[in-house]
C-alpha cells in the first residue's frame, strides 16, 4: 500500500492518532513493535496559528518514528491552511485531517466529526489544505453523524476528488462515540466502490491478531489502524504483524511486556515531570491486558492507579510480577 510515495508494504498496520496517548515515546515504541506508520495526537489549527506553546510541542517528531503523520483539526478554512503550512515545515511524512473526533468540545463546535454535518465546508477545507502543501494529505473520519446519516460511501469519492491520498474510516458514527461495536460493512463497501483509487484504511475494535486478519480478509481494506487496542499494550503490533506474516503468533514474554510498561513510565516522566508523567501513564496502566483477569487484584489496582512517585509505582509493579508472574 502506498500513500503518495510512501510505501507501507502489504497489509500495513498503523497506530491511530489519539489525544493524550500518541506522544513521541509511545509512537516510537509502537514503531519498534511493528506499526508501519504512526500518527501524532491531533493538533488544533487555531491554537497552532496562535502559537500556543503546548500545541506547538505536538509537532516535535523523531526521525526514528518515520514514517510519521501529523494530524490537524479545525473548522476555519484559513486557519487550517495556515496550520497545514506550519505542519509541513515541521517535516512529517504526511498531513492528516481529523474529521472524526466525536468529543463534544471538538465536534460540538463544528470541528472533527462535527464536519459531518457540513459536508460542503469539509470538502472546501480538504481541497484548500491539499492545494496549500506539497506533502500527501489524508483524511480520517467516521461513517456519518448518526445512524440515520451514514454517508461514508458517498463521501469517500468526494473527498478523493479533493486530492487526498488515502482515507481512514472509523466504523462508528459520531453519535455512537466509542460505544457498541464498530461496523466495518460500510468500510468494505467503500473499498469495493470502483470509483475509489486511493487506499481505504479501516479503524475500530482491532484488539487481536485474529480481528486484524478478518478486517483484511473479509472487508478488503488496504490497511488498518489500531487505536485503543494499543493503550497499555504496545506489543499488539508485534502480535498482529507476526500473525499476518506467518499465520500464527507467539506472544511476547511477560518480562518483555513489563519492560515496555516500565519504559513508558520512565519516558513519560522524563518528557514531562514525575507527577504529571505518572498521571499521563495511568490510562495505560488501567487499560493494559497484562493485568486483566488477575485474581484478587482490585486493591492492588487501586494502589497502582493512586501511586504518585516512580519509586512507589516500581514497588507495586515488582509485587505484581512476584505474586502473579513468577
Coordinates of C-alpha atoms in Angstrom, one line a residue:
X1 CA 0.0 0.0 0.0
X2 CA 1.3 3.4 -0.9
X3 CA 0.2 6.8 0.3
X4 CA 1.7 9.2 -2.3
X5 CA 5.3 8.0 -2.5
X6 CA 5.3 6.4 1.0
X7 CA 5.4 2.6 0.6
X8 CA 4.0 0.9 3.7
X9 CA 4.2 -2.6 2.2
X10 CA 1.5 -5.3 2.2
X11 CA -1.3 -5.2 4.7
X12 CA 0.1 -2.4 6.8
X13 CA -1.0 -1.9 10.4
X14 CA -0.7 1.6 11.7
X15 CA -1.0 3.4 15.1
X16 CA -4.2 5.6 15.1
X17 CA -3.9 9.2 16.4
X18 CA -5.2 9.5 19.9
X19 CA -5.3 12.6 22.1
X20 CA -3.2 12.4 25.3
X21 CA -2.0 9.0 24.1
X22 CA 0.2 9.1 21.0
X23 CA 3.0 11.1 22.4
X24 CA 6.6 10.8 20.9
X25 CA 7.7 8.0 23.3
X26 CA 4.5 5.9 22.7
X27 CA 4.8 6.4 19.0
X28 CA 8.4 5.2 18.9
X29 CA 7.7 2.1 21.0
X30 CA 4.8 1.2 18.7
X31 CA 7.0 1.6 15.6
X32 CA 9.6 -0.6 17.2
X33 CA 6.9 -3.2 17.9
X34 CA 5.8 -3.3 14.3
X35 CA 3.5 -0.4 13.5
X36 CA 4.2 0.6 9.9
X37 CA 3.2 4.2 10.4
X38 CA 2.3 6.3 13.5
X39 CA 0.2 9.4 14.0
X40 CA 0.6 12.3 16.4
X41 CA -2.1 13.5 18.8
X42 CA -4.4 15.9 16.9
X43 CA -3.2 19.5 16.6
X44 CA -5.7 22.3 16.9
X45 CA -5.2 24.6 13.8
X46 CA -6.4 27.7 15.6
X47 CA -4.1 27.0 18.6
X48 CA -1.2 26.4 16.3
X49 CA -1.6 29.6 14.4
X50 CA -1.9 31.5 17.7
X51 CA 1.5 30.0 18.7
X52 CA 0.2 28.2 21.8
X53 CA 3.3 26.5 23.1
X54 CA 1.6 23.3 24.3
X55 CA 0.2 22.8 20.8
X56 CA 3.5 23.7 19.0
X57 CA 5.2 21.0 21.0
X58 CA 3.0 18.4 19.4
X59 CA 4.9 19.0 16.2
X60 CA 8.1 17.5 17.6
X61 CA 8.9 14.3 15.9
X62 CA 11.8 11.9 16.0
X63 CA 13.4 10.6 12.8
X64 CA 13.2 7.1 14.3
X65 CA 9.4 7.3 14.1
X66 CA 9.2 7.6 10.4
X67 CA 7.0 7.4 8.5
X68 CA 5.0 9.7 10.8
X69 CA 1.9 11.8 10.2
X70 CA 0.8 14.9 12.0
X71 CA -2.9 15.3 12.3
X72 CA -4.7 18.7 12.4
X73 CA -8.3 19.7 13.1
X74 CA -10.3 22.8 13.0
X75 CA -13.4 24.5 11.5
X76 CA -11.9 27.7 10.0
X77 CA -10.5 27.2 6.4
X78 CA -7.9 29.9 6.7
X79 CA -6.6 28.6 10.0
X80 CA -6.5 25.1 8.6
X81 CA -4.5 26.2 5.6
X82 CA -2.0 28.2 7.7
X83 CA -1.7 25.3 10.2
X84 CA -1.0 22.9 7.4
X85 CA 1.8 25.0 6.1
X86 CA 3.3 25.2 9.7
X87 CA 3.0 21.4 10.0
X88 CA 4.7 20.9 6.7
X89 CA 7.6 23.0 8.0
X90 CA 7.9 20.6 10.9
X91 CA 8.8 17.8 8.5
X92 CA 6.3 14.9 8.8
X93 CA 5.9 12.4 6.1
X94 CA 2.2 13.4 5.6
X95 CA -0.6 15.5 7.0
X96 CA -3.8 14.0 8.2
X97 CA -7.1 15.9 8.6
X98 CA -9.2 14.9 11.6
X99 CA -12.9 14.8 10.6
X100 CA -13.7 12.1 13.1
X101 CA -13.1 13.2 16.7
X102 CA -16.5 12.8 18.4
X103 CA -15.9 14.6 21.7
X104 CA -18.2 17.5 22.5
X105 CA -15.6 20.2 22.8
X106 CA -14.4 19.4 19.3
X107 CA -17.4 18.0 17.3
X108 CA -19.9 20.3 19.2
X109 CA -18.0 23.3 17.8
X110 CA -18.1 22.1 14.2
X111 CA -14.6 20.6 14.0
X112 CA -13.6 16.9 13.9
X113 CA -16.7 14.8 13.4
X114 CA -18.8 18.0 13.6
X115 CA -17.8 18.5 9.9
X116 CA -20.0 15.5 9.0
X117 CA -22.9 18.0 9.4
X118 CA -21.4 20.4 7.0
X119 CA -20.1 18.5 4.0
X120 CA -19.5 21.4 1.7
X121 CA -17.3 23.0 4.3
X122 CA -15.5 19.7 4.9
X123 CA -14.8 19.4 1.2
X124 CA -13.7 23.1 0.9
X125 CA -11.2 22.7 3.8
X126 CA -9.8 19.5 2.4
X127 CA -9.3 20.9 -1.1
X128 CA -7.7 24.1 0.3
X129 CA -5.3 22.1 2.5
X130 CA -4.3 19.8 -0.3
X131 CA -3.5 22.8 -2.6
X132 CA -1.6 24.6 0.2
X133 CA 1.1 21.9 0.8
X134 CA 3.4 19.6 -1.1
X135 CA 3.1 16.7 1.4
X136 CA 0.5 14.0 0.9
X137 CA -2.8 14.8 2.7
X138 CA -5.1 12.2 4.1
X139 CA -8.4 12.2 5.9
X140 CA -9.7 10.3 8.9
X141 CA -13.4 10.3 9.5
X142 CA -16.5 8.2 10.6
X143 CA -19.4 6.5 8.9
X144 CA -21.6 9.7 9.4
X145 CA -23.1 11.9 12.1
X146 CA -25.7 9.4 13.3
X147 CA -27.3 6.1 12.3
X148 CA -29.8 7.9 10.0
X149 CA -26.9 9.6 8.2
X150 CA -24.3 7.0 7.3
X151 CA -22.9 8.9 4.4
X152 CA -19.3 7.5 4.0
X153 CA -19.9 5.6 0.8
X154 CA -21.0 8.8 -0.9
X155 CA -18.5 11.0 1.0
X156 CA -15.4 8.9 0.3
X157 CA -15.2 9.5 -3.5
X158 CA -15.9 13.2 -3.0
X159 CA -13.0 13.5 -0.6
X160 CA -10.9 11.6 -3.1
X161 CA -11.8 14.2 -5.7
X162 CA -10.4 16.9 -3.4
X163 CA -6.9 15.3 -3.9
X164 CA -6.3 13.3 -0.7
X165 CA -4.0 10.3 -1.0
X166 CA -5.8 8.0 1.5
X167 CA -8.9 7.8 3.7
X168 CA -9.3 6.2 7.1
X169 CA -12.8 5.3 8.3
X170 CA -13.7 4.6 11.9
X171 CA -16.6 2.1 11.8
X172 CA -18.9 4.2 14.1
X173 CA -21.0 7.3 13.7
X174 CA -20.3 10.4 15.8
X175 CA -23.4 9.8 17.9
X176 CA -22.1 6.3 18.9
X177 CA -18.9 7.9 20.3
X178 CA -16.9 4.7 21.2
X179 CA -19.9 2.6 22.3
X180 CA -21.2 -0.5 20.7
X181 CA -19.3 -2.4 18.1
X182 CA -17.6 -0.9 15.1
X183 CA -19.5 -1.6 11.8
X184 CA -17.0 -2.5 9.1
X185 CA -19.5 -3.3 6.4
X186 CA -19.7 0.2 5.0
X187 CA -15.9 0.4 5.1
X188 CA -15.8 -2.7 3.0
X189 CA -18.4 -1.2 0.7
X190 CA -16.4 1.9 0.2
X191 CA -13.3 -0.1 -0.6
X192 CA -15.2 -2.1 -3.1
X193 CA -16.5 1.0 -4.9
X194 CA -14.8 1.1 -8.3
X195 CA -14.5 4.9 -8.1
X196 CA -12.1 4.6 -5.2
X197 CA -8.5 4.7 -6.4
X198 CA -6.8 5.7 -3.1
X199 CA -6.1 3.4 -0.2
X200 CA -9.0 2.8 2.2
X201 CA -7.9 2.2 5.8
X202 CA -10.2 0.7 8.4
X203 CA -10.3 1.5 12.1
X204 CA -12.3 0.3 15.1
X205 CA -12.2 -2.5 17.6
X206 CA -9.0 -4.2 16.3
X207 CA -7.8 -5.7 19.6
X208 CA -6.4 -9.1 18.5
X209 CA -4.4 -10.5 15.6
X210 CA -7.4 -12.5 14.5
X211 CA -9.6 -9.4 14.2
X212 CA -6.9 -7.7 12.2
X213 CA -6.7 -10.6 9.7
X214 CA -10.5 -10.6 9.5
X215 CA -10.5 -6.9 8.6
X216 CA -8.2 -7.6 5.7
X217 CA -9.8 -10.8 4.5
X218 CA -13.4 -10.0 5.0
X219 CA -13.6 -6.3 4.1
X220 CA -10.7 -6.0 1.7
X221 CA -9.2 -2.8 3.2
X222 CA -5.8 -1.7 2.2
X223 CA -4.6 -1.1 5.7
X224 CA -5.8 -0.9 9.3
X225 CA -5.3 1.4 12.2
X226 CA -5.2 0.3 15.8
X227 CA -6.1 2.8 18.5
X228 CA -7.5 1.9 21.9
X229 CA -6.2 -1.7 21.5
X230 CA -2.7 -0.4 21.8
X231 CA -3.2 1.5 25.0
X232 CA -1.2 -0.3 27.7
X233 CA -0.4 -2.9 25.0
X234 CA 2.2 -1.5 22.6
X235 CA 3.1 -5.1 21.8
X236 CA -0.1 -5.6 19.9
X237 CA 1.7 -4.5 16.7
X238 CA 4.2 -7.3 17.2
X239 CA 1.5 -9.9 17.6
X240 CA -0.6 -8.6 14.6
X241 CA 2.4 -8.3 12.3
X242 CA 3.6 -11.8 13.1
X243 CA 0.1 -13.3 12.6
X244 CA -0.4 -11.5 9.3
X245 CA 3.0 -12.6 8.1
X246 CA 3.1 -16.2 9.2
X247 CA -0.5 -17.3 10.1
X248 CA 0.5 -17.8 13.8
X249 CA 1.8 -15.6 16.6
X250 CA 3.9 -16.1 19.7
X251 CA 3.1 -13.6 22.4
X252 CA 6.0 -11.6 23.8
X253 CA 7.2 -13.0 27.1
X254 CA 5.6 -11.3 30.1
X255 CA 9.0 -10.0 31.2
X256 CA 9.3 -8.0 27.9
X257 CA 5.8 -6.6 28.4
X258 CA 6.7 -5.4 31.8
X259 CA 9.8 -3.9 30.4
X260 CA 7.8 -1.9 27.8
X261 CA 5.4 -0.6 30.5
X262 CA 8.4 0.4 32.6
X263 CA 9.9 2.2 29.7
X264 CA 6.6 4.1 29.1
X265 CA 6.6 5.2 32.7
X266 CA 10.2 6.3 32.6
X267 CA 10.0 8.2 29.4
X268 CA 6.7 9.8 30.3
X269 CA 8.3 11.2 33.5
X270 CA 11.4 12.2 31.6
X271 CA 9.3 14.1 29.0
X272 CA 7.2 16.0 31.5
X273 CA 7.9 15.6 35.2
X274 CA 7.3 12.9 37.8
X275 CA 3.8 14.0 38.9
X276 CA 2.3 14.8 35.5
X277 CA 4.2 12.0 33.8
X278 CA 2.6 9.4 36.2
X279 CA -0.8 11.0 35.6
X280 CA -0.3 10.6 31.9
X281 CA 0.7 7.0 32.1
X282 CA -2.2 5.9 34.4
X283 CA -4.6 5.2 31.5
X284 CA -2.0 2.8 30.1
X285 CA -1.7 1.0 33.4
X286 CA -5.5 0.9 33.8
X287 CA -6.0 -0.5 30.3
X288 CA -3.2 -3.0 29.9
X289 CA -4.4 -6.5 29.3
X290 CA -1.3 -7.7 31.2
X291 CA -3.3 -7.2 34.4
X292 CA -6.7 -8.4 33.2
X293 CA -8.2 -11.3 35.0
X294 CA -5.7 -11.5 37.8
X295 CA -7.4 -12.8 40.9
X296 CA -7.9 -10.6 44.0
X297 CA -6.3 -7.7 42.1
X298 CA -8.8 -4.9 43.0
X299 CA -6.8 -3.4 45.9
X300 CA -3.5 -3.7 44.0
X301 CA -5.1 -2.0 41.0
X302 CA -6.3 0.9 43.2
X303 CA -2.8 1.3 44.7
X304 CA -1.3 1.2 41.2
X305 CA -3.5 4.0 39.9
X306 CA -3.0 6.1 43.0
X307 CA 0.8 5.9 43.1
X308 CA 2.3 9.3 42.9
X309 CA 6.1 8.6 42.6
X310 CA 8.1 6.4 40.3
X311 CA 9.5 4.6 43.3
X312 CA 6.0 3.7 44.5
X313 CA 5.0 2.6 41.1
X314 CA 8.1 0.4 40.7
X315 CA 7.5 -1.2 44.1
X316 CA 3.9 -2.1 43.2
X317 CA 4.9 -3.5 39.7
X318 CA 7.6 -5.6 41.3
X319 CA 4.9 -7.0 43.7
X320 CA 2.6 -7.8 40.8
X321 CA 5.4 -9.6 39.0
X322 CA 6.4 -11.6 42.0
X323 CA 2.9 -12.6 43.0
X324 CA 1.4 -13.3 39.6
X325 CA 4.1 -13.9 37.1
X326 CA 6.8 -15.9 38.8

